[in-house]
Short mmCIF file of C-alpha atoms and ligand atoms in Angstrom, two decimals:
data_model
loop_
_atom_site.label_atom_id
_atom_site.label_comp_id
_atom_site.label_asym_id
_atom_site.label_seq_id
_atom_site.Cartn_x
_atom_site.Cartn_y
_atom_site.Cartn_z
CA MET A 1 9.76 -1.02 22.28
CA ILE A 2 11.31 -1.39 18.98
CA TYR A 3 10.59 -1.01 15.38
CA ILE A 4 11.16 -3.41 12.45
CA THR A 5 10.77 -2.85 8.93
CA ARG A 6 10.04 -5.03 5.66
CA ARG A 7 10.69 -3.36 2.35
CA LEU A 8 9.22 -4.98 -0.70
CA GLU A 9 8.57 -4.10 -4.24
CA PHE A 10 5.73 -4.74 -6.81
CA CYS A 11 4.44 -3.44 -10.15
CA ALA A 12 1.22 -2.31 -10.90
CA SER A 13 -0.88 0.10 -13.20
CA HIS A 14 -3.73 2.49 -12.56
CA ARG A 15 -5.78 5.35 -13.90
CA LEU A 16 -6.86 8.06 -11.60
CA PHE A 17 -10.35 9.36 -12.45
CA ASN A 18 -13.62 10.05 -10.84
CA PRO A 19 -16.53 8.74 -12.44
CA LYS A 20 -18.73 11.66 -11.16
CA PHE A 21 -16.59 14.17 -12.95
CA SER A 22 -16.70 15.28 -16.55
CA ASP A 23 -13.57 14.18 -18.89
CA GLU A 24 -12.56 17.91 -18.48
CA LYS A 25 -12.48 18.17 -15.02
CA ASN A 26 -10.77 14.73 -14.62
CA ALA A 27 -8.04 15.67 -17.07
CA GLU A 28 -7.59 18.78 -15.04
CA THR A 29 -7.61 17.13 -11.68
CA PHE A 30 -5.43 14.10 -12.10
CA GLY A 31 -3.27 15.34 -15.20
CA LEU A 32 -0.90 12.63 -16.54
CA CYS A 33 -2.39 9.90 -14.00
CA ASN A 34 -5.60 10.23 -15.92
CA ASN A 35 -4.57 8.80 -19.33
CA PRO A 36 -7.47 6.86 -20.10
CA ASN A 37 -5.32 3.51 -20.94
CA GLY A 38 -3.70 3.80 -17.20
CA HIS A 39 0.19 3.75 -16.52
CA GLY A 40 2.47 1.71 -14.41
CA HIS A 41 4.55 2.36 -11.28
CA ASN A 42 7.30 0.48 -9.70
CA TYR A 43 5.92 0.47 -6.15
CA VAL A 44 7.94 0.06 -3.03
CA LEU A 45 6.16 -0.57 0.34
CA GLU A 46 7.91 -0.30 3.79
CA VAL A 47 5.83 -2.11 6.30
CA THR A 48 6.92 -1.36 9.74
CA VAL A 49 5.85 -3.45 13.18
CA ARG A 50 6.57 -2.09 16.47
CA GLY A 51 6.74 -4.40 19.57
CA GLU A 52 8.73 -5.94 22.59
CA ILE A 53 11.74 -8.46 22.12
CA SER A 54 10.90 -12.14 22.78
CA PRO A 55 13.46 -12.84 25.48
CA GLU A 56 13.37 -16.39 23.84
CA THR A 57 14.11 -15.58 20.16
CA GLY A 58 15.62 -11.93 20.58
CA MET A 59 12.95 -10.85 17.78
CA VAL A 60 9.95 -8.94 17.69
CA LEU A 61 8.69 -11.16 15.12
CA ASP A 62 10.28 -13.07 12.45
CA LEU A 63 10.85 -11.23 9.25
CA LYS A 64 10.36 -14.26 7.17
CA THR A 65 7.05 -14.93 8.55
CA LEU A 66 6.24 -10.87 8.05
CA LYS A 67 7.43 -11.35 4.40
CA LYS A 68 5.34 -14.45 3.55
CA LEU A 69 1.96 -12.43 4.98
CA ILE A 70 2.57 -9.54 3.04
CA ASN A 71 3.25 -11.63 -0.11
CA LEU A 72 -0.02 -13.56 0.46
CA GLU A 73 -2.21 -10.88 1.53
CA ILE A 74 -0.88 -8.07 -0.67
CA VAL A 75 1.73 -8.34 -3.24
CA ASN A 76 0.23 -11.57 -4.61
CA LYS A 77 -2.84 -9.61 -5.34
CA VAL A 78 -1.75 -6.66 -6.75
CA ASP A 79 1.58 -7.25 -8.48
CA HIS A 80 1.50 -7.03 -12.20
CA LYS A 81 -2.26 -5.90 -11.78
CA ASN A 82 -4.40 -3.02 -12.61
CA PHE A 83 -5.64 -1.48 -9.43
CA ASN A 84 -8.87 -0.40 -11.36
CA MET A 85 -9.91 -3.60 -12.75
CA ASP A 86 -8.02 -6.56 -11.33
CA VAL A 87 -7.93 -5.78 -7.43
CA ASP A 88 -11.08 -6.53 -5.39
CA PHE A 89 -10.41 -4.49 -2.31
CA MET A 90 -9.87 -1.43 -4.50
CA ARG A 91 -13.46 -1.49 -5.99
CA GLY A 92 -15.00 1.85 -6.02
CA VAL A 93 -11.85 3.59 -4.69
CA ILE A 94 -9.57 6.14 -6.58
CA PRO A 95 -6.27 4.20 -6.65
CA THR A 96 -4.11 7.04 -5.49
CA ALA A 97 -1.05 5.96 -3.20
CA GLU A 98 -3.17 7.43 -0.19
CA ASN A 99 -5.96 5.06 -0.91
CA ILE A 100 -3.93 2.08 -1.71
CA ALA A 101 -1.66 2.48 1.76
CA ILE A 102 -5.16 2.79 3.59
CA LYS A 103 -6.44 -0.50 2.17
CA PHE A 104 -3.36 -2.20 2.78
CA TRP A 105 -3.59 -0.95 6.37
CA GLU A 106 -6.84 -2.22 6.79
CA ILE A 107 -5.97 -5.80 5.23
CA LEU A 108 -2.92 -6.34 7.41
CA GLU A 109 -3.65 -4.67 10.83
CA SER A 110 -5.60 -7.48 12.35
CA LYS A 111 -2.84 -10.25 10.72
CA ILE A 112 0.15 -9.18 12.52
CA GLU A 113 0.37 -11.87 15.44
CA ASN A 114 3.47 -10.45 17.22
CA GLY A 115 3.73 -6.92 17.67
CA SER A 116 1.49 -4.21 16.12
CA LEU A 117 1.44 -2.62 12.74
CA HIS A 118 2.91 0.95 13.21
CA GLU A 119 3.72 2.44 9.73
CA LEU A 120 3.05 1.73 5.95
CA LYS A 121 5.28 3.58 3.41
CA LEU A 122 4.17 3.42 -0.07
CA TYR A 123 6.34 4.86 -2.70
CA GLU A 124 4.97 5.57 -6.26
CA SER A 125 8.28 6.70 -7.28
CA ASP A 126 11.50 7.76 -5.79
CA ARG A 127 10.28 11.20 -5.14
CA ASN A 128 6.76 10.48 -4.20
CA TYR A 129 5.57 8.38 -1.19
CA VAL A 130 2.61 8.49 1.25
CA VAL A 131 2.84 7.08 5.05
CA TYR A 132 -0.14 5.78 6.85
CA ARG A 133 -0.26 5.10 10.74
CA GLY A 134 -3.83 4.00 10.80
CA GLU A 135 -4.91 7.69 12.32
CA ARG A 136 -8.20 9.01 11.10
CA VAL A 137 -8.16 12.63 11.12
NI1 NI B 1 0.33 6.89 -11.26
#
C-alpha cells in the first residue's frame, strides 16, 4: 500500500454567515469572515490516494489523470468563483473550509478509478487548514 498526493491551488471568495442568525450573532460568530461583501482566499488543496502499485506501470495511478480529474470536477467549478453564489454544490452550505473539504470528498470519492481516496487537505491560508478522510464521527 502506498500513498500519492497531488497538490493544486485555486482562488475563491466566500462569506461566512448563517441566515438564521441575527446580523449581530453572525458578526460575533464569524468575525472578519462575515464581511458583507465577502473576501478571498488562495486555497491549496492536497488530494491523497492510496493503493497498490501496478506491476505493469510501477504506479498506483497516473498523476496526470488525477490532475485532470481534479481540474474537471473541482478546480474549474470553483476557481475565481464565489462559494456562496457561483458554486452549485455549495448551495445551502456555510462555505467554511470544513464544509468545502467534505463536498470535495463527496465529488471525488467515486471517481478515483485506481486506488481509493484517502485524504483531502484544504489550506485556507498558510496557517489554517482542514483534513478530511471521509469519516462520519
Ligand atoms: Ni474566509
